[in-house]
mmCIF file of C-alpha atoms in Angstrom:
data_model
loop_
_atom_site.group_PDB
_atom_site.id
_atom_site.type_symbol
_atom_site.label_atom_id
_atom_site.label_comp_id
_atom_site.label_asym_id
_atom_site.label_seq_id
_atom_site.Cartn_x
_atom_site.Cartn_y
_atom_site.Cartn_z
ATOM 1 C CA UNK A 1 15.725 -5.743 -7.492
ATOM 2 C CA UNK A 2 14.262 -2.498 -7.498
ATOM 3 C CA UNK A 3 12.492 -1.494 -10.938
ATOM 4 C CA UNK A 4 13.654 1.924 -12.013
ATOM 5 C CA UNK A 5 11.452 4.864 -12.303
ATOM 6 C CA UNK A 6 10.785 4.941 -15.846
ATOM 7 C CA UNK A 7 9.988 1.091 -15.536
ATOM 8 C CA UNK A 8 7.811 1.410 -13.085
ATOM 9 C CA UNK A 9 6.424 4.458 -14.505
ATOM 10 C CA UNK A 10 5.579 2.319 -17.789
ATOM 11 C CA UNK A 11 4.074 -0.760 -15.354
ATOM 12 C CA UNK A 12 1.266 2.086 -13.694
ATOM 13 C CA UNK A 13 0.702 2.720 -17.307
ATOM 14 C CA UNK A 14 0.383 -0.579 -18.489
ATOM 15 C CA UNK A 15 -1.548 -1.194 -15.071
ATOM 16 C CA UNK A 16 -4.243 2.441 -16.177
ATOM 17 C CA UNK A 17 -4.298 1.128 -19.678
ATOM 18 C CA UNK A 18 -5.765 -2.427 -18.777
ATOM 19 C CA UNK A 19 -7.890 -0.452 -16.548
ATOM 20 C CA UNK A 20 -9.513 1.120 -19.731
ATOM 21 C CA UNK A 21 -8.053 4.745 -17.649
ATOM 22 C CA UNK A 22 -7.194 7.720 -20.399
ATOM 23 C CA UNK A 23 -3.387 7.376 -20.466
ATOM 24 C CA UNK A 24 -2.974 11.101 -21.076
ATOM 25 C CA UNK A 25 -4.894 12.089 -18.227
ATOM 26 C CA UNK A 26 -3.599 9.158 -16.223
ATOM 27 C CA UNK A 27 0.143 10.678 -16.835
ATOM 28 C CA UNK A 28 -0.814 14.076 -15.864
ATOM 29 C CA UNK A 29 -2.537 12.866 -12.408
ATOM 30 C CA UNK A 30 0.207 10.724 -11.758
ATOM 31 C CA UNK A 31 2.791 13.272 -11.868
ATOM 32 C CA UNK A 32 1.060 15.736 -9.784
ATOM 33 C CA UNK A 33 1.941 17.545 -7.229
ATOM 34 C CA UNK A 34 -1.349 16.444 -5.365
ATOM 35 C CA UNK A 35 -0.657 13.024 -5.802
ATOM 36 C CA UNK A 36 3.156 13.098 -4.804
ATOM 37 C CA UNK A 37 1.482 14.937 -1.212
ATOM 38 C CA UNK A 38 -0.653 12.109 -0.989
ATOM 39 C CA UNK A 39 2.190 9.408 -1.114
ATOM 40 C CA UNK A 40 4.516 11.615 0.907
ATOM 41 C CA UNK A 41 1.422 11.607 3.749
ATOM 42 C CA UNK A 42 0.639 8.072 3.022
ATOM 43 C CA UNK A 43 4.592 6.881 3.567
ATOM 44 C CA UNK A 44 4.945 9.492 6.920
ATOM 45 C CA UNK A 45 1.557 7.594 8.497
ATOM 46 C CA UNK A 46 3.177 4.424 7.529
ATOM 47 C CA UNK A 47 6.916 5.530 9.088
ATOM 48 C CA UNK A 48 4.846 6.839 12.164
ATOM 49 C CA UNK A 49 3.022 3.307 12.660
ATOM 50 C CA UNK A 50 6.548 1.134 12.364
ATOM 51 C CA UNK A 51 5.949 0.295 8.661
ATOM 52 C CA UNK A 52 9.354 -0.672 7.188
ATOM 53 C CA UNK A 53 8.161 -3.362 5.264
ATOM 54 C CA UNK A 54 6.011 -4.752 2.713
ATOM 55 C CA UNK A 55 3.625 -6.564 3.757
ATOM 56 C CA UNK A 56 3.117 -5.480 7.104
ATOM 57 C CA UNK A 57 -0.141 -6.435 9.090
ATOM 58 C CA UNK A 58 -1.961 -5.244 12.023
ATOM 59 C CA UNK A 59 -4.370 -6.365 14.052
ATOM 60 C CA UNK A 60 -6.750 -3.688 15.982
ATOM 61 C CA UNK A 61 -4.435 -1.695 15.752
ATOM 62 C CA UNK A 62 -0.859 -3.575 16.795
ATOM 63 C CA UNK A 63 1.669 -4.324 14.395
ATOM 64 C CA UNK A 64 1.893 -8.581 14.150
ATOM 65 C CA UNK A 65 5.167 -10.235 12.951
ATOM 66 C CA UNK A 66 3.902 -11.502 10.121
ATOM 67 C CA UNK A 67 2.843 -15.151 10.032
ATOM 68 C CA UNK A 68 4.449 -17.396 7.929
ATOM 69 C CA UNK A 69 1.284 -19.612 6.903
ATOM 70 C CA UNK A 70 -2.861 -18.449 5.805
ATOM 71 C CA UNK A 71 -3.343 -20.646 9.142
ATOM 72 C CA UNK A 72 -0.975 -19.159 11.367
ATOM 73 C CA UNK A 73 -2.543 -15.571 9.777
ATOM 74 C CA UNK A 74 -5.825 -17.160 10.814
ATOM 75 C CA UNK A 75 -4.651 -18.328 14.104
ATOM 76 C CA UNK A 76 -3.556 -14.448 14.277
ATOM 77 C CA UNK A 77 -7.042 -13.012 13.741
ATOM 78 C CA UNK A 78 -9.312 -15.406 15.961
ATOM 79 C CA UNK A 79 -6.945 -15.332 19.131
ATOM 80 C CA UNK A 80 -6.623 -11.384 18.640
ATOM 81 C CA UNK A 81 -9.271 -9.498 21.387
ATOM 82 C CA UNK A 82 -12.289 -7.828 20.353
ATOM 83 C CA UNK A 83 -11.167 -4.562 18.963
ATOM 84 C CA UNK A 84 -12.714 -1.601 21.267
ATOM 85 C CA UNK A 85 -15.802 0.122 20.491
ATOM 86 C CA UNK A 86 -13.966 3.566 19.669
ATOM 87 C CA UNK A 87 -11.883 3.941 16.758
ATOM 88 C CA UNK A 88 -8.264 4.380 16.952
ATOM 89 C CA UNK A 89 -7.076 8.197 15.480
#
């Protein structure tokens, strides 16, 4: 099930606590508007690659089904061809 906002709110907390983070100044970045732009841009890139999942794998830059085993992900990685000299935009 999904966690509601204020429970997952309290988890990242928890999460910037352990982390030895300032939880005041934690809360205030969190809530930002320049960090809700980031995760709005981050979740369009991912909706633009075929992301509709978690997790969700590619390889050079093609989405794999994911494999159902570390072996078959290894499998995956070695048989995959040698990713092109220039970078993908």
């Amino acid at each position: 099930t999904r966690l509601s906002r204020v429970a997952a709110d309290n988890t990242f907390v928890g999460y910037a606590k352990e982390l030895g983070l300032k939880e005041d100044q934690f809360k205030k970045d969190h809530e930002s508007d320049a960090a809700q732009e980031k995760v709005d841009a981050h979740l369009a890139d991912g909706t633009a690659s075929g992301v509709n999942s978690t997790p969700t794998f590619f390889i050079n830059g093609k989405k794999i089904v994911n494999p159902q085993s570390y072996e078959a992900f290894v499998a995956l990685i070695q048989n995959a061809p040698a990713a092109s000299a220039s970078p993908t935009p």
